[in-house]
Amino acid sequence: MNAPKILITGASGFIGNSLYWHLNRLAPVGTYFSSTNTSRPTNWVQADIRSNLQVVDLLQVHQPDIIFHFAALPSPKRNNVNPILGEETNLLGTRHIVANLPLSTHLIFLSTDKVFDGSSLNPTENTSPSPITLYGTYKHKCEALIQSTIKKFHILRIGNVHALGDSASNSFIDKAIIKLRSNQQVQAFENVSRSYIRLEDLVGVLTSLMDDGHYGIYHLGSPLKSYFDRIRDLCEETGIEWRGNLMAASGDILPKTQNLNVEKIKKLLDRTFT
């Protein structure tokens, strides 16, 4: 059996780059828009998914069996500052991919816990989305577009993605761990709680879904914890001394609690996430 042809949009990003190298033996094609990485693999191609013509060309040339669609403007703050760029990158780009995707192609799309407003303490995949940020709104619209157009899809709603102090990450968790390793002080919210997912766990799930025919929306993340507790527990796990440097603080971020019910994917993959 021939290996599937794989396309990863946003391969230069934190998640896309990790998945690309994890699947390197399958020779995936990766796309990037603008990357500071000057030593890009030869099978990365520059593409602007905001251009329908470029998307058409991309799909016709590479004809993927599986497409991991990660290209996005993921920062809620950046979406608020530049809503036009956010809409074009997140929504218009996804619309171009969905409109030109062959019927046989399997789409795996990363969404976000921010499709919810925090009013439901344990939202399932059947809970009605109610985003309060532009980023969450764009992702919710992408979800609706995919569901109404494509048959073979997995949509993953994920929480805060982090590693264990990866300098390539934009996550507050990774930045905090890097500082604590260097004996610097960090303030972390003890009144703001989230569901998290380790990068290695996310990559493992994405790989497992490549051959899975149980299409639909899935939530993915850890049990609910505050930022303070998450960082403290990771420090304990990795032997980083946090006492005296990790300070509890209160934040005014909304929602204060952003949870995800992950029972559906736990049953599908027979595994838990911490």
PDB file of C-alpha atoms in Angstrom:
ATOM      1  CA  MET A   1       0.000   0.000   0.000  1.00  0.00           C
ATOM      2  CA  ASN A   2       1.339   3.394  -0.981  1.00  0.00           C
ATOM      3  CA  ALA A   3       1.927   6.006   1.706  1.00  0.00           C
ATOM      4  CA  PRO A   4      -0.684   8.783   1.740  1.00  0.00           C
ATOM      5  CA  LYS A   5       0.197  12.119   0.206  1.00  0.00           C
ATOM      6  CA  ILE A   6       0.190  14.601   3.072  1.00  0.00           C
ATOM      7  CA  LEU A   7      -0.026  18.390   2.987  1.00  0.00           C
ATOM      8  CA  ILE A   8       0.510  20.523   6.093  1.00  0.00           C
ATOM      9  CA  THR A   9      -0.491  24.171   5.863  1.00  0.00           C
ATOM     10  CA  GLY A  10       1.389  26.335   8.327  1.00  0.00           C
ATOM     11  CA  ALA A  11       4.313  23.900   8.560  1.00  0.00           C
ATOM     12  CA  SER A  12       6.588  26.660   9.842  1.00  0.00           C
ATOM     13  CA  GLY A  13       4.441  27.154  12.945  1.00  0.00           C
ATOM     14  CA  PHE A  14       4.954  25.590  16.367  1.00  0.00           C
ATOM     15  CA  ILE A  15       2.495  22.730  15.849  1.00  0.00           C
ATOM     16  CA  GLY A  16       2.936  22.314  12.096  1.00  0.00           C
ATOM     17  CA  ASN A  17       6.715  22.091  12.311  1.00  0.00           C
ATOM     18  CA  SER A  18       6.575  19.455  15.027  1.00  0.00           C
ATOM     19  CA  LEU A  19       4.082  17.347  13.071  1.00  0.00           C
ATOM     20  CA  TYR A  20       6.100  17.743   9.877  1.00  0.00           C
ATOM     21  CA  TRP A  21       9.242  16.258  11.420  1.00  0.00           C
ATOM     22  CA  HIS A  22       7.236  13.558  13.179  1.00  0.00           C
ATOM     23  CA  LEU A  23       5.861  12.462   9.792  1.00  0.00           C
ATOM     24  CA  ASN A  24       9.079  13.110   7.886  1.00  0.00           C
ATOM     25  CA  ARG A  25       9.433   9.474   6.778  1.00  0.00           C
ATOM     26  CA  LEU A  26       6.170   9.906   4.824  1.00  0.00           C
ATOM     27  CA  ALA A  27       7.590  12.909   2.941  1.00  0.00           C
ATOM     28  CA  PRO A  28       4.816  15.404   3.717  1.00  0.00           C
ATOM     29  CA  VAL A  29       4.648  18.701   1.847  1.00  0.00           C
ATOM     30  CA  GLY A  30       4.591  21.750   4.090  1.00  0.00           C
ATOM     31  CA  THR A  31       3.476  25.287   3.338  1.00  0.00           C
ATOM     32  CA  TYR A  32       4.685  28.509   4.832  1.00  0.00           C
ATOM     33  CA  PHE A  33       3.759  32.141   4.234  1.00  0.00           C
ATOM     34  CA  SER A  34       6.575  34.042   5.896  1.00  0.00           C
ATOM     35  CA  SER A  35       9.092  32.268   8.066  1.00  0.00           C
ATOM     36  CA  THR A  36      12.334  33.378   9.705  1.00  0.00           C
ATOM     37  CA  ASN A  37      13.611  29.827   9.259  1.00  0.00           C
ATOM     38  CA  THR A  38      16.098  30.069   6.393  1.00  0.00           C
ATOM     39  CA  SER A  39      16.973  26.356   6.374  1.00  0.00           C
ATOM     40  CA  ARG A  40      13.587  25.142   5.185  1.00  0.00           C
ATOM     41  CA  PRO A  41      13.201  21.589   3.869  1.00  0.00           C
ATOM     42  CA  THR A  42      13.142  21.261   0.089  1.00  0.00           C
ATOM     43  CA  ASN A  43       9.531  20.061   0.108  1.00  0.00           C
ATOM     44  CA  TRP A  44       8.198  23.179   1.782  1.00  0.00           C
ATOM     45  CA  VAL A  45       6.409  25.579  -0.555  1.00  0.00           C
ATOM     46  CA  GLN A  46       5.492  29.181  -0.016  1.00  0.00           C
ATOM     47  CA  ALA A  47       1.757  29.767  -0.294  1.00  0.00           C
ATOM     48  CA  ASP A  48      -0.703  32.443   0.757  1.00  0.00           C
ATOM     49  CA  ILE A  49      -4.010  30.703   1.486  1.00  0.00           C
ATOM     50  CA  ARG A  50      -5.758  34.062   1.299  1.00  0.00           C
ATOM     51  CA  SER A  51      -5.303  33.751  -2.479  1.00  0.00           C
ATOM     52  CA  ASN A  52      -7.766  31.344  -4.071  1.00  0.00           C
ATOM     53  CA  LEU A  53      -5.517  30.987  -7.121  1.00  0.00           C
ATOM     54  CA  GLN A  54      -2.595  29.911  -4.959  1.00  0.00           C
ATOM     55  CA  VAL A  55      -4.752  27.402  -3.096  1.00  0.00           C
ATOM     56  CA  VAL A  56      -6.068  25.947  -6.361  1.00  0.00           C
ATOM     57  CA  ASP A  57      -2.519  25.576  -7.654  1.00  0.00           C
ATOM     58  CA  LEU A  58      -1.322  24.074  -4.374  1.00  0.00           C
ATOM     59  CA  LEU A  59      -3.999  21.389  -4.329  1.00  0.00           C
ATOM     60  CA  GLN A  60      -3.733  20.579  -8.023  1.00  0.00           C
ATOM     61  CA  VAL A  61       0.032  20.171  -7.903  1.00  0.00           C
ATOM     62  CA  HIS A  62       0.244  18.108  -4.696  1.00  0.00           C
ATOM     63  CA  GLN A  63      -3.168  16.347  -4.702  1.00  0.00           C
ATOM     64  CA  PRO A  64      -3.085  15.446  -0.999  1.00  0.00           C
ATOM     65  CA  ASP A  65      -4.885  12.445   0.460  1.00  0.00           C
ATOM     66  CA  ILE A  66      -4.681  14.107   3.880  1.00  0.00           C
ATOM     67  CA  ILE A  67      -4.413  17.801   4.614  1.00  0.00           C
ATOM     68  CA  PHE A  68      -3.565  19.123   8.061  1.00  0.00           C
ATOM     69  CA  HIS A  69      -4.845  22.687   7.974  1.00  0.00           C
ATOM     70  CA  PHE A  70      -2.898  24.684  10.580  1.00  0.00           C
ATOM     71  CA  ALA A  71      -2.236  27.965   8.756  1.00  0.00           C
ATOM     72  CA  ALA A  72      -3.934  30.628  10.872  1.00  0.00           C
ATOM     73  CA  LEU A  73      -3.563  33.795  12.888  1.00  0.00           C
ATOM     74  CA  PRO A  74      -3.945  32.082  16.274  1.00  0.00           C
ATOM     75  CA  SER A  75      -3.442  34.905  18.753  1.00  0.00           C
ATOM     76  CA  PRO A  76      -6.746  36.357  20.044  1.00  0.00           C
ATOM     77  CA  LYS A  77      -4.919  39.620  20.731  1.00  0.00           C
ATOM     78  CA  ARG A  78      -3.546  39.863  17.176  1.00  0.00           C
ATOM     79  CA  ASN A  79      -6.983  39.134  15.753  1.00  0.00           C
ATOM     80  CA  ASN A  80      -8.458  41.969  17.802  1.00  0.00           C
ATOM     81  CA  VAL A  81      -5.699  44.363  16.735  1.00  0.00           C
ATOM     82  CA  ASN A  82      -5.998  43.433  13.054  1.00  0.00           C
ATOM     83  CA  PRO A  83      -9.470  41.941  12.476  1.00  0.00           C
ATOM     84  CA  ILE A  84      -9.199  42.102   8.672  1.00  0.00           C
ATOM     85  CA  LEU A  85      -5.981  40.072   8.661  1.00  0.00           C
ATOM     86  CA  GLY A  86      -7.551  37.680  11.148  1.00  0.00           C
ATOM     87  CA  GLU A  87     -10.640  37.151   9.024  1.00  0.00           C
ATOM     88  CA  GLU A  88      -8.649  36.736   5.811  1.00  0.00           C
ATOM     89  CA  THR A  89      -6.146  34.296   7.322  1.00  0.00           C
ATOM     90  CA  ASN A  90      -8.474  32.236   9.482  1.00  0.00           C
ATOM     91  CA  LEU A  91     -11.775  32.306   7.621  1.00  0.00           C
ATOM     92  CA  LEU A  92     -11.073  33.236   4.002  1.00  0.00           C
ATOM     93  CA  GLY A  93      -8.075  30.919   3.803  1.00  0.00           C
ATOM     94  CA  THR A  94     -10.129  28.022   5.149  1.00  0.00           C
ATOM     95  CA  ARG A  95     -12.937  28.846   2.725  1.00  0.00           C
ATOM     96  CA  HIS A  96     -10.512  28.606  -0.208  1.00  0.00           C
ATOM     97  CA  ILE A  97      -9.213  25.227   0.962  1.00  0.00           C
ATOM     98  CA  VAL A  98     -12.689  23.798   1.562  1.00  0.00           C
ATOM     99  CA  ALA A  99     -14.010  25.069  -1.791  1.00  0.00           C
ATOM    100  CA  ASN A 100     -11.207  23.422  -3.759  1.00  0.00           C
ATOM    101  CA  LEU A 101     -10.604  20.269  -1.762  1.00  0.00           C
ATOM    102  CA  PRO A 102     -11.114  16.984  -3.635  1.00  0.00           C
ATOM    103  CA  LEU A 103     -13.986  14.900  -2.247  1.00  0.00           C
ATOM    104  CA  SER A 104     -11.634  12.065  -1.337  1.00  0.00           C
ATOM    105  CA  THR A 105      -9.284  14.231   0.747  1.00  0.00           C
ATOM    106  CA  HIS A 106      -9.320  13.890   4.523  1.00  0.00           C
ATOM    107  CA  LEU A 107      -9.157  17.293   6.275  1.00  0.00           C
ATOM    108  CA  ILE A 108      -7.820  17.587   9.817  1.00  0.00           C
ATOM    109  CA  PHE A 109      -8.442  21.064  11.210  1.00  0.00           C
ATOM    110  CA  LEU A 110      -7.366  22.724  14.446  1.00  0.00           C
ATOM    111  CA  SER A 111     -10.038  24.757  16.174  1.00  0.00           C
ATOM    112  CA  THR A 112     -10.025  26.173  19.695  1.00  0.00           C
ATOM    113  CA  ASP A 113     -11.688  26.097  23.105  1.00  0.00           C
ATOM    114  CA  LYS A 114     -12.399  29.776  22.452  1.00  0.00           C
ATOM    115  CA  VAL A 115     -15.512  28.863  20.471  1.00  0.00           C
ATOM    116  CA  PHE A 116     -17.067  28.814  23.976  1.00  0.00           C
ATOM    117  CA  ASP A 117     -17.636  31.735  26.344  1.00  0.00           C
ATOM    118  CA  GLY A 118     -16.961  29.846  29.573  1.00  0.00           C
ATOM    119  CA  SER A 119     -20.579  29.807  30.731  1.00  0.00           C
ATOM    120  CA  SER A 120     -20.710  26.015  30.391  1.00  0.00           C
ATOM    121  CA  LEU A 121     -18.393  24.444  32.976  1.00  0.00           C
ATOM    122  CA  ASN A 122     -17.911  21.217  31.021  1.00  0.00           C
ATOM    123  CA  PRO A 123     -18.848  21.792  27.364  1.00  0.00           C
ATOM    124  CA  THR A 124     -19.140  18.744  25.119  1.00  0.00           C
ATOM    125  CA  GLU A 125     -18.954  18.620  21.337  1.00  0.00           C
ATOM    126  CA  ASN A 126     -22.739  19.090  21.313  1.00  0.00           C
ATOM    127  CA  THR A 127     -22.669  22.287  23.395  1.00  0.00           C
ATOM    128  CA  SER A 128     -23.641  25.285  21.272  1.00  0.00           C
ATOM    129  CA  PRO A 129     -20.625  27.525  20.600  1.00  0.00           C
ATOM    130  CA  SER A 130     -20.830  31.102  21.837  1.00  0.00           C
ATOM    131  CA  PRO A 131     -17.476  32.801  21.185  1.00  0.00           C
ATOM    132  CA  ILE A 132     -16.668  36.142  22.798  1.00  0.00           C
ATOM    133  CA  THR A 133     -13.495  36.829  20.790  1.00  0.00           C
ATOM    134  CA  LEU A 134     -12.940  37.441  17.097  1.00  0.00           C
ATOM    135  CA  TYR A 135     -10.557  34.495  16.981  1.00  0.00           C
ATOM    136  CA  GLY A 136     -13.187  32.203  18.463  1.00  0.00           C
ATOM    137  CA  THR A 137     -15.780  33.585  16.055  1.00  0.00           C
ATOM    138  CA  TYR A 138     -13.593  32.946  13.008  1.00  0.00           C
ATOM    139  CA  LYS A 139     -12.834  29.398  14.147  1.00  0.00           C
ATOM    140  CA  HIS A 140     -16.519  28.695  14.784  1.00  0.00           C
ATOM    141  CA  LYS A 141     -17.371  29.872  11.277  1.00  0.00           C
ATOM    142  CA  CYS A 142     -14.613  27.652   9.878  1.00  0.00           C
ATOM    143  CA  GLU A 143     -16.090  24.692  11.737  1.00  0.00           C
ATOM    144  CA  ALA A 144     -19.534  25.354  10.279  1.00  0.00           C
ATOM    145  CA  LEU A 145     -18.090  25.700   6.791  1.00  0.00           C
ATOM    146  CA  ILE A 146     -16.203  22.410   7.041  1.00  0.00           C
ATOM    147  CA  GLN A 147     -19.171  20.512   8.455  1.00  0.00           C
ATOM    148  CA  SER A 148     -21.512  21.727   5.727  1.00  0.00           C
ATOM    149  CA  THR A 149     -19.106  21.020   2.863  1.00  0.00           C
ATOM    150  CA  ILE A 150     -16.809  18.080   3.648  1.00  0.00           C
ATOM    151  CA  LYS A 151     -17.578  14.493   4.621  1.00  0.00           C
ATOM    152  CA  LYS A 152     -14.117  13.309   5.652  1.00  0.00           C
ATOM    153  CA  PHE A 153     -12.977  15.668   8.399  1.00  0.00           C
ATOM    154  CA  HIS A 154     -11.730  15.805  11.957  1.00  0.00           C
ATOM    155  CA  ILE A 155     -12.056  19.090  13.817  1.00  0.00           C
ATOM    156  CA  LEU A 156     -10.021  19.285  17.028  1.00  0.00           C
ATOM    157  CA  ARG A 157     -10.997  21.922  19.565  1.00  0.00           C
ATOM    158  CA  ILE A 158      -7.884  22.316  21.673  1.00  0.00           C
ATOM    159  CA  GLY A 159      -6.841  24.255  24.733  1.00  0.00           C
ATOM    160  CA  ASN A 160      -3.483  25.874  25.430  1.00  0.00           C
ATOM    161  CA  VAL A 161      -0.783  23.983  23.515  1.00  0.00           C
ATOM    162  CA  HIS A 162       2.656  23.901  25.121  1.00  0.00           C
ATOM    163  CA  ALA A 163       5.845  21.887  25.376  1.00  0.00           C
ATOM    164  CA  LEU A 164       8.285  21.896  28.292  1.00  0.00           C
ATOM    165  CA  GLY A 165      10.047  25.181  27.691  1.00  0.00           C
ATOM    166  CA  ASP A 166      10.332  25.292  23.913  1.00  0.00           C
ATOM    167  CA  SER A 167      11.745  28.593  22.657  1.00  0.00           C
ATOM    168  CA  ALA A 168       9.754  28.230  19.404  1.00  0.00           C
ATOM    169  CA  SER A 169       6.483  28.367  21.319  1.00  0.00           C
ATOM    170  CA  ASN A 170       4.379  31.482  21.902  1.00  0.00           C
ATOM    171  CA  SER A 171       2.651  29.846  24.863  1.00  0.00           C
ATOM    172  CA  PHE A 172       2.904  31.587  28.205  1.00  0.00           C
ATOM    173  CA  ILE A 173       3.559  28.149  29.733  1.00  0.00           C
ATOM    174  CA  ASP A 174       6.733  27.612  27.700  1.00  0.00           C
ATOM    175  CA  LYS A 175       7.959  31.150  28.268  1.00  0.00           C
ATOM    176  CA  ALA A 176       7.401  30.770  32.016  1.00  0.00           C
ATOM    177  CA  ILE A 177       9.310  27.469  32.173  1.00  0.00           C
ATOM    178  CA  ILE A 178      12.244  28.981  30.275  1.00  0.00           C
ATOM    179  CA  LYS A 179      12.432  31.826  32.794  1.00  0.00           C
ATOM    180  CA  LEU A 180      12.113  29.533  35.802  1.00  0.00           C
ATOM    181  CA  ARG A 181      14.918  27.326  34.476  1.00  0.00           C
ATOM    182  CA  SER A 182      17.072  30.458  34.458  1.00  0.00           C
ATOM    183  CA  ASN A 183      16.089  31.269  38.050  1.00  0.00           C
ATOM    184  CA  GLN A 184      13.959  34.221  36.969  1.00  0.00           C
ATOM    185  CA  GLN A 185      10.688  35.189  38.613  1.00  0.00           C
ATOM    186  CA  VAL A 186       7.343  34.542  36.923  1.00  0.00           C
ATOM    187  CA  GLN A 187       3.838  35.677  37.836  1.00  0.00           C
ATOM    188  CA  ALA A 188       1.070  33.251  36.869  1.00  0.00           C
ATOM    189  CA  PHE A 189      -2.682  33.598  37.288  1.00  0.00           C
ATOM    190  CA  GLU A 190      -4.197  31.451  40.006  1.00  0.00           C
ATOM    191  CA  ASN A 191      -7.750  32.618  39.227  1.00  0.00           C
ATOM    192  CA  VAL A 192      -7.726  31.789  35.490  1.00  0.00           C
ATOM    193  CA  SER A 193      -8.167  28.118  34.616  1.00  0.00           C
ATOM    194  CA  ARG A 194      -7.769  26.372  31.291  1.00  0.00           C
ATOM    195  CA  SER A 195      -7.512  22.974  29.634  1.00  0.00           C
ATOM    196  CA  TYR A 196      -4.038  22.314  28.205  1.00  0.00           C
ATOM    197  CA  ILE A 197      -2.476  19.892  25.742  1.00  0.00           C
ATOM    198  CA  ARG A 198       1.189  18.990  25.482  1.00  0.00           C
ATOM    199  CA  LEU A 199       2.646  19.343  22.009  1.00  0.00           C
ATOM    200  CA  GLU A 200       3.821  15.723  21.922  1.00  0.00           C
ATOM    201  CA  ASP A 201       0.344  14.506  22.892  1.00  0.00           C
ATOM    202  CA  LEU A 202      -1.269  16.660  20.212  1.00  0.00           C
ATOM    203  CA  VAL A 203       1.103  15.350  17.546  1.00  0.00           C
ATOM    204  CA  GLY A 204       0.318  11.798  18.656  1.00  0.00           C
ATOM    205  CA  VAL A 205      -3.421  12.397  18.342  1.00  0.00           C
ATOM    206  CA  LEU A 206      -3.063  14.033  14.943  1.00  0.00           C
ATOM    207  CA  THR A 207      -1.077  11.047  13.721  1.00  0.00           C
ATOM    208  CA  SER A 208      -3.674   8.612  15.065  1.00  0.00           C
ATOM    209  CA  LEU A 209      -6.489  10.431  13.262  1.00  0.00           C
ATOM    210  CA  MET A 210      -4.865   9.979   9.857  1.00  0.00           C
ATOM    211  CA  ASP A 211      -6.301   6.453   9.583  1.00  0.00           C
ATOM    212  CA  ASP A 212      -9.468   7.067  11.588  1.00  0.00           C
ATOM    213  CA  GLY A 213     -12.870   7.017   9.938  1.00  0.00           C
ATOM    214  CA  HIS A 214     -14.859   8.319  12.906  1.00  0.00           C
ATOM    215  CA  TYR A 215     -15.185  11.798  11.460  1.00  0.00           C
ATOM    216  CA  GLY A 216     -16.501  14.796  13.357  1.00  0.00           C
ATOM    217  CA  ILE A 217     -15.625  17.283  16.093  1.00  0.00           C
ATOM    218  CA  TYR A 218     -13.492  16.295  19.077  1.00  0.00           C
ATOM    219  CA  HIS A 219     -12.335  18.122  22.182  1.00  0.00           C
ATOM    220  CA  LEU A 220      -8.763  17.627  23.322  1.00  0.00           C
ATOM    221  CA  GLY A 221      -7.130  18.776  26.512  1.00  0.00           C
ATOM    222  CA  SER A 222      -6.130  18.127  30.102  1.00  0.00           C
ATOM    223  CA  PRO A 223      -8.239  18.387  33.249  1.00  0.00           C
ATOM    224  CA  LEU A 224      -8.921  21.985  34.228  1.00  0.00           C
ATOM    225  CA  LYS A 225      -6.126  23.799  36.073  1.00  0.00           C
ATOM    226  CA  SER A 226      -5.060  27.341  36.775  1.00  0.00           C
ATOM    227  CA  TYR A 227      -2.000  28.695  35.009  1.00  0.00           C
ATOM    228  CA  PHE A 228      -0.187  28.772  38.345  1.00  0.00           C
ATOM    229  CA  ASP A 229      -0.958  25.126  39.118  1.00  0.00           C
ATOM    230  CA  ARG A 230      -0.073  23.971  35.600  1.00  0.00           C
ATOM    231  CA  ILE A 231       3.347  25.625  35.669  1.00  0.00           C
ATOM    232  CA  ARG A 232       4.053  24.447  39.223  1.00  0.00           C
ATOM    233  CA  ASP A 233       3.172  20.841  38.326  1.00  0.00           C
ATOM    234  CA  LEU A 234       5.364  20.917  35.201  1.00  0.00           C
ATOM    235  CA  CYS A 235       8.244  22.245  37.270  1.00  0.00           C
ATOM    236  CA  GLU A 236       7.774  19.434  39.771  1.00  0.00           C
ATOM    237  CA  GLU A 237       7.726  16.927  36.932  1.00  0.00           C
ATOM    238  CA  THR A 238      10.917  18.188  35.306  1.00  0.00           C
ATOM    239  CA  GLY A 239      12.902  19.064  38.420  1.00  0.00           C
ATOM    240  CA  ILE A 240      12.795  22.837  38.034  1.00  0.00           C
ATOM    241  CA  GLU A 241      12.941  24.724  41.321  1.00  0.00           C
ATOM    242  CA  TRP A 242       9.926  27.018  41.362  1.00  0.00           C
ATOM    243  CA  ARG A 243       9.615  28.006  45.024  1.00  0.00           C
ATOM    244  CA  GLY A 244      10.447  31.655  45.477  1.00  0.00           C
ATOM    245  CA  ASN A 245      10.297  32.375  41.747  1.00  0.00           C
ATOM    246  CA  LEU A 246       6.772  31.355  40.722  1.00  0.00           C
ATOM    247  CA  MET A 247       4.368  33.947  42.091  1.00  0.00           C
ATOM    248  CA  ALA A 248       0.582  33.633  42.209  1.00  0.00           C
ATOM    249  CA  ALA A 249      -1.272  36.544  40.646  1.00  0.00           C
ATOM    250  CA  SER A 250      -4.844  37.468  39.748  1.00  0.00           C
ATOM    251  CA  GLY A 251      -5.856  38.241  36.180  1.00  0.00           C
ATOM    252  CA  ASP A 252      -8.808  39.970  34.562  1.00  0.00           C
ATOM    253  CA  ILE A 253      -8.882  37.694  31.482  1.00  0.00           C
ATOM    254  CA  LEU A 254     -12.306  36.508  30.368  1.00  0.00           C
ATOM    255  CA  PRO A 255     -13.548  33.907  30.678  1.00  0.00           C
ATOM    256  CA  LYS A 256     -11.958  32.984  33.986  1.00  0.00           C
ATOM    257  CA  THR A 257     -12.681  29.310  33.307  1.00  0.00           C
ATOM    258  CA  GLN A 258     -12.391  27.684  29.875  1.00  0.00           C
ATOM    259  CA  ASN A 259     -12.919  23.941  30.084  1.00  0.00           C
ATOM    260  CA  LEU A 260     -13.401  21.115  27.566  1.00  0.00           C
ATOM    261  CA  ASN A 261     -15.146  17.781  28.035  1.00  0.00           C
ATOM    262  CA  VAL A 262     -12.799  15.266  26.381  1.00  0.00           C
ATOM    263  CA  GLU A 263     -14.666  12.003  27.022  1.00  0.00           C
ATOM    264  CA  LYS A 264     -15.413  11.497  23.324  1.00  0.00           C
ATOM    265  CA  ILE A 265     -11.787  11.434  22.182  1.00  0.00           C
ATOM    266  CA  LYS A 266     -10.691   9.462  25.257  1.00  0.00           C
ATOM    267  CA  LYS A 267     -13.088   6.698  24.222  1.00  0.00           C
ATOM    268  CA  LEU A 268     -12.040   6.886  20.582  1.00  0.00           C
ATOM    269  CA  LEU A 269      -8.300   6.612  21.275  1.00  0.00           C
ATOM    270  CA  ASP A 270      -8.483   4.792  24.625  1.00  0.00           C
ATOM    271  CA  ARG A 271      -6.128   7.199  26.330  1.00  0.00           C
ATOM    272  CA  THR A 272      -6.120  10.086  28.778  1.00  0.00           C
ATOM    273  CA  PHE A 273      -4.393  13.457  28.685  1.00  0.00           C
ATOM    274  CA  THR A 274      -2.622  15.207  31.551  1.00  0.00           C
TER     275      THR A 274
END
